Amino acid sequence: MTSAPPPSSDVDGCPLSEVHIHLLKNLHTQVSTIISEFSKHGFSIWIVGGAVRDSFANIPLHDVDLATDAIPSKVLEILPNAIPTGVDYGTVTIPSTEGSGEIEITTLRKDGTYLDRRRPESVRFGTSLAEDLQRRDFTINAMAIDPVHLIFYDPHGGLNDLNSGKLSAVGNANDRLREDGLRIM
């Protein structure tokens, strides 16, 4: 899936390991097609969250979360069959085809204040992978793979925490748990 050199990133990355190459080789065709479409339209796209985390444990993919620098209206243009499930928060869902599981694509963002302990009062769409990974709950969920340029991003040490069996919040744990009451579960 490699193409042009990677865009300048605000996060340091490293080449993919064999674990991630295996993940990419075993992506459902629908996910690979989505990644290619975004790249073809000039947007960056990353595999994020649980799929990255679970790849280290060799857990089969069921759901794939993708992050992109395309704003939601562009995502809907590129993928007209997408469902704007959380478009105010930058999220659209792609109806799964046989075996692909749920695919969510969310625009890179920075969250505003969480007043209801569940969702931010506002979000600001952006182009910063660093900001997007900073807003995530736990370090093991704040890793990303650039499947086009074959780069792994882990700015918060999620892989180290995963390997040591440690669950750490991104930033201040009290803040992360206060933002979203479901995180404690």
Tab-separated table of C-alpha atoms in Angstrom, residues 26-160:
chain	number	residue	atom	x	y	z
A	26	ASN	CA	-5.251	-9.470	6.805
A	27	LEU	CA	-7.426	-6.387	6.546
A	28	HIS	CA	-10.819	-7.027	5.045
A	29	THR	CA	-11.001	-5.882	1.424
A	30	GLN	CA	-13.545	-3.216	2.365
A	31	VAL	CA	-11.104	-1.596	4.832
A	32	SER	CA	-8.254	-1.720	2.314
A	33	THR	CA	-10.491	-0.120	-0.300
A	34	ILE	CA	-11.448	2.698	2.085
A	35	ILE	CA	-7.781	3.362	2.882
A	36	SER	CA	-6.956	3.480	-0.836
A	37	GLU	CA	-9.834	5.854	-1.558
A	38	PHE	CA	-8.693	8.352	1.081
A	39	SER	CA	-5.116	8.188	-0.156
A	40	LYS	CA	-6.273	8.621	-3.753
A	41	HIS	CA	-8.194	11.762	-2.704
A	42	GLY	CA	-5.106	13.207	-1.009
A	43	PHE	CA	-6.113	12.620	2.613
A	44	SER	CA	-4.171	10.886	5.342
A	45	ILE	CA	-5.770	7.974	7.137
A	46	TRP	CA	-4.663	5.927	10.130
A	47	ILE	CA	-5.808	2.716	11.795
A	48	VAL	CA	-6.284	3.620	15.466
A	49	GLY	CA	-7.448	2.256	18.790
A	50	GLY	CA	-8.417	-1.322	19.484
A	51	ALA	CA	-7.351	-2.765	16.135
A	52	VAL	CA	-3.786	-1.587	16.726
A	53	ARG	CA	-3.819	-2.744	20.350
A	54	ASP	CA	-5.352	-6.124	19.540
A	55	SER	CA	-2.905	-6.794	16.714
A	56	PHE	CA	-0.157	-7.277	19.318
A	57	ALA	CA	-2.213	-10.039	20.966
A	58	ASN	CA	-3.033	-11.614	17.587
A	59	ILE	CA	-6.741	-11.025	18.243
A	60	PRO	CA	-8.739	-11.204	14.995
A	61	LEU	CA	-10.175	-7.913	13.797
A	62	HIS	CA	-13.888	-7.412	14.203
A	63	ASP	CA	-14.197	-3.644	14.200
A	64	VAL	CA	-11.762	-1.171	12.717
A	65	ASP	CA	-11.519	2.469	13.701
A	66	LEU	CA	-9.906	4.852	11.268
A	67	ALA	CA	-8.859	8.465	11.779
A	68	THR	CA	-8.447	10.928	8.929
A	69	ASP	CA	-7.635	14.551	8.272
A	70	ALA	CA	-10.670	14.764	5.962
A	71	ILE	CA	-13.566	16.716	7.465
A	72	PRO	CA	-16.864	14.807	7.805
A	73	SER	CA	-18.442	16.336	4.674
A	74	LYS	CA	-15.436	15.146	2.623
A	75	VAL	CA	-15.656	11.688	4.215
A	76	LEU	CA	-19.305	11.519	3.130
A	77	GLU	CA	-18.338	12.633	-0.397
A	78	ILE	CA	-15.647	9.972	-0.667
A	79	LEU	CA	-17.884	7.280	0.852
A	80	PRO	CA	-21.482	8.115	-0.116
A	81	ASN	CA	-22.780	4.951	1.593
A	82	ALA	CA	-21.418	6.132	4.970
A	83	ILE	CA	-23.870	6.799	7.783
A	84	PRO	CA	-23.323	10.064	9.723
A	85	THR	CA	-23.649	8.335	13.109
A	86	GLY	CA	-21.807	10.995	15.087
A	87	VAL	CA	-21.041	13.595	12.472
A	88	ASP	CA	-21.039	16.452	15.028
A	89	TYR	CA	-18.103	14.648	16.647
A	90	GLY	CA	-16.559	13.803	13.277
A	91	THR	CA	-17.640	10.154	13.128
A	92	VAL	CA	-19.255	8.271	10.282
A	93	THR	CA	-19.909	4.547	10.120
A	94	ILE	CA	-19.507	2.395	7.062
A	95	PRO	CA	-22.085	-0.373	6.735
A	96	SER	CA	-20.208	-3.634	6.970
A	97	THR	CA	-20.032	-6.041	4.123
A	98	GLU	CA	-19.800	-9.722	4.796
A	99	GLY	CA	-17.071	-10.310	7.360
A	100	SER	CA	-15.729	-6.769	7.600
A	101	GLY	CA	-17.196	-5.823	10.967
A	102	GLU	CA	-18.049	-2.253	11.830
A	103	ILE	CA	-15.849	0.459	10.371
A	104	GLU	CA	-15.871	3.909	11.946
A	105	ILE	CA	-14.012	6.841	10.456
A	106	THR	CA	-13.466	9.895	12.631
A	107	THR	CA	-11.911	13.188	11.641
A	108	LEU	CA	-8.827	14.115	13.661
A	109	ARG	CA	-9.982	16.370	16.451
A	110	LYS	CA	-9.339	18.081	19.723
A	111	ASP	CA	-12.122	17.807	22.292
A	112	GLY	CA	-13.536	20.720	24.239
A	113	THR	CA	-14.648	20.526	27.860
A	114	TYR	CA	-16.622	17.504	29.047
A	115	LEU	CA	-19.495	18.896	31.125
A	116	ASP	CA	-21.864	15.890	31.130
A	117	ARG	CA	-19.179	13.253	31.895
A	118	ARG	CA	-19.852	11.553	28.572
A	119	ARG	CA	-19.271	13.752	25.511
A	120	PRO	CA	-17.319	16.941	24.882
A	121	GLU	CA	-19.321	20.151	24.619
A	122	SER	CA	-17.459	20.924	21.419
A	123	VAL	CA	-14.890	19.455	19.094
A	124	ARG	CA	-12.451	21.178	16.792
A	125	PHE	CA	-11.565	19.257	13.652
A	126	GLY	CA	-7.942	19.405	12.725
A	127	THR	CA	-4.987	17.825	11.062
A	128	SER	CA	-2.892	16.982	14.128
A	129	LEU	CA	-2.412	13.290	14.831
A	130	ALA	CA	-0.651	14.293	18.072
A	131	GLU	CA	-3.729	16.189	19.343
A	132	ASP	CA	-6.035	13.363	18.345
A	133	LEU	CA	-3.988	10.711	20.149
A	134	GLN	CA	-3.642	13.022	23.185
A	135	ARG	CA	-7.436	13.104	23.674
A	136	ARG	CA	-7.742	9.315	23.880
A	137	ASP	CA	-8.416	7.486	27.132
A	138	PHE	CA	-5.612	4.970	27.673
A	139	THR	CA	-2.108	4.687	26.244
A	140	ILE	CA	-2.908	1.268	24.761
A	141	ASN	CA	-5.667	2.949	22.724
A	142	ALA	CA	-3.500	5.910	21.678
A	143	MET	CA	-1.422	4.105	19.060
A	144	ALA	CA	-1.864	4.502	15.310
A	145	ILE	CA	-0.736	2.882	12.088
A	146	ASP	CA	-0.310	4.743	8.832
A	147	PRO	CA	-1.215	1.912	6.430
A	148	VAL	CA	-0.169	3.888	3.352
A	149	HIS	CA	3.343	4.850	4.451
A	150	LEU	CA	3.827	1.877	6.819
A	151	ILE	CA	4.543	3.880	9.971
A	152	PHE	CA	3.661	3.051	13.596
A	153	TYR	CA	2.929	5.874	16.043
A	154	ASP	CA	3.021	5.397	19.809
A	155	PRO	CA	3.639	8.798	21.443
A	156	HIS	CA	2.327	7.747	24.873
A	157	GLY	CA	4.122	4.422	25.320
A	158	GLY	CA	1.074	2.227	24.807
A	159	LEU	CA	3.100	-0.722	23.544
A	160	ASN	CA	5.310	-0.653	26.661
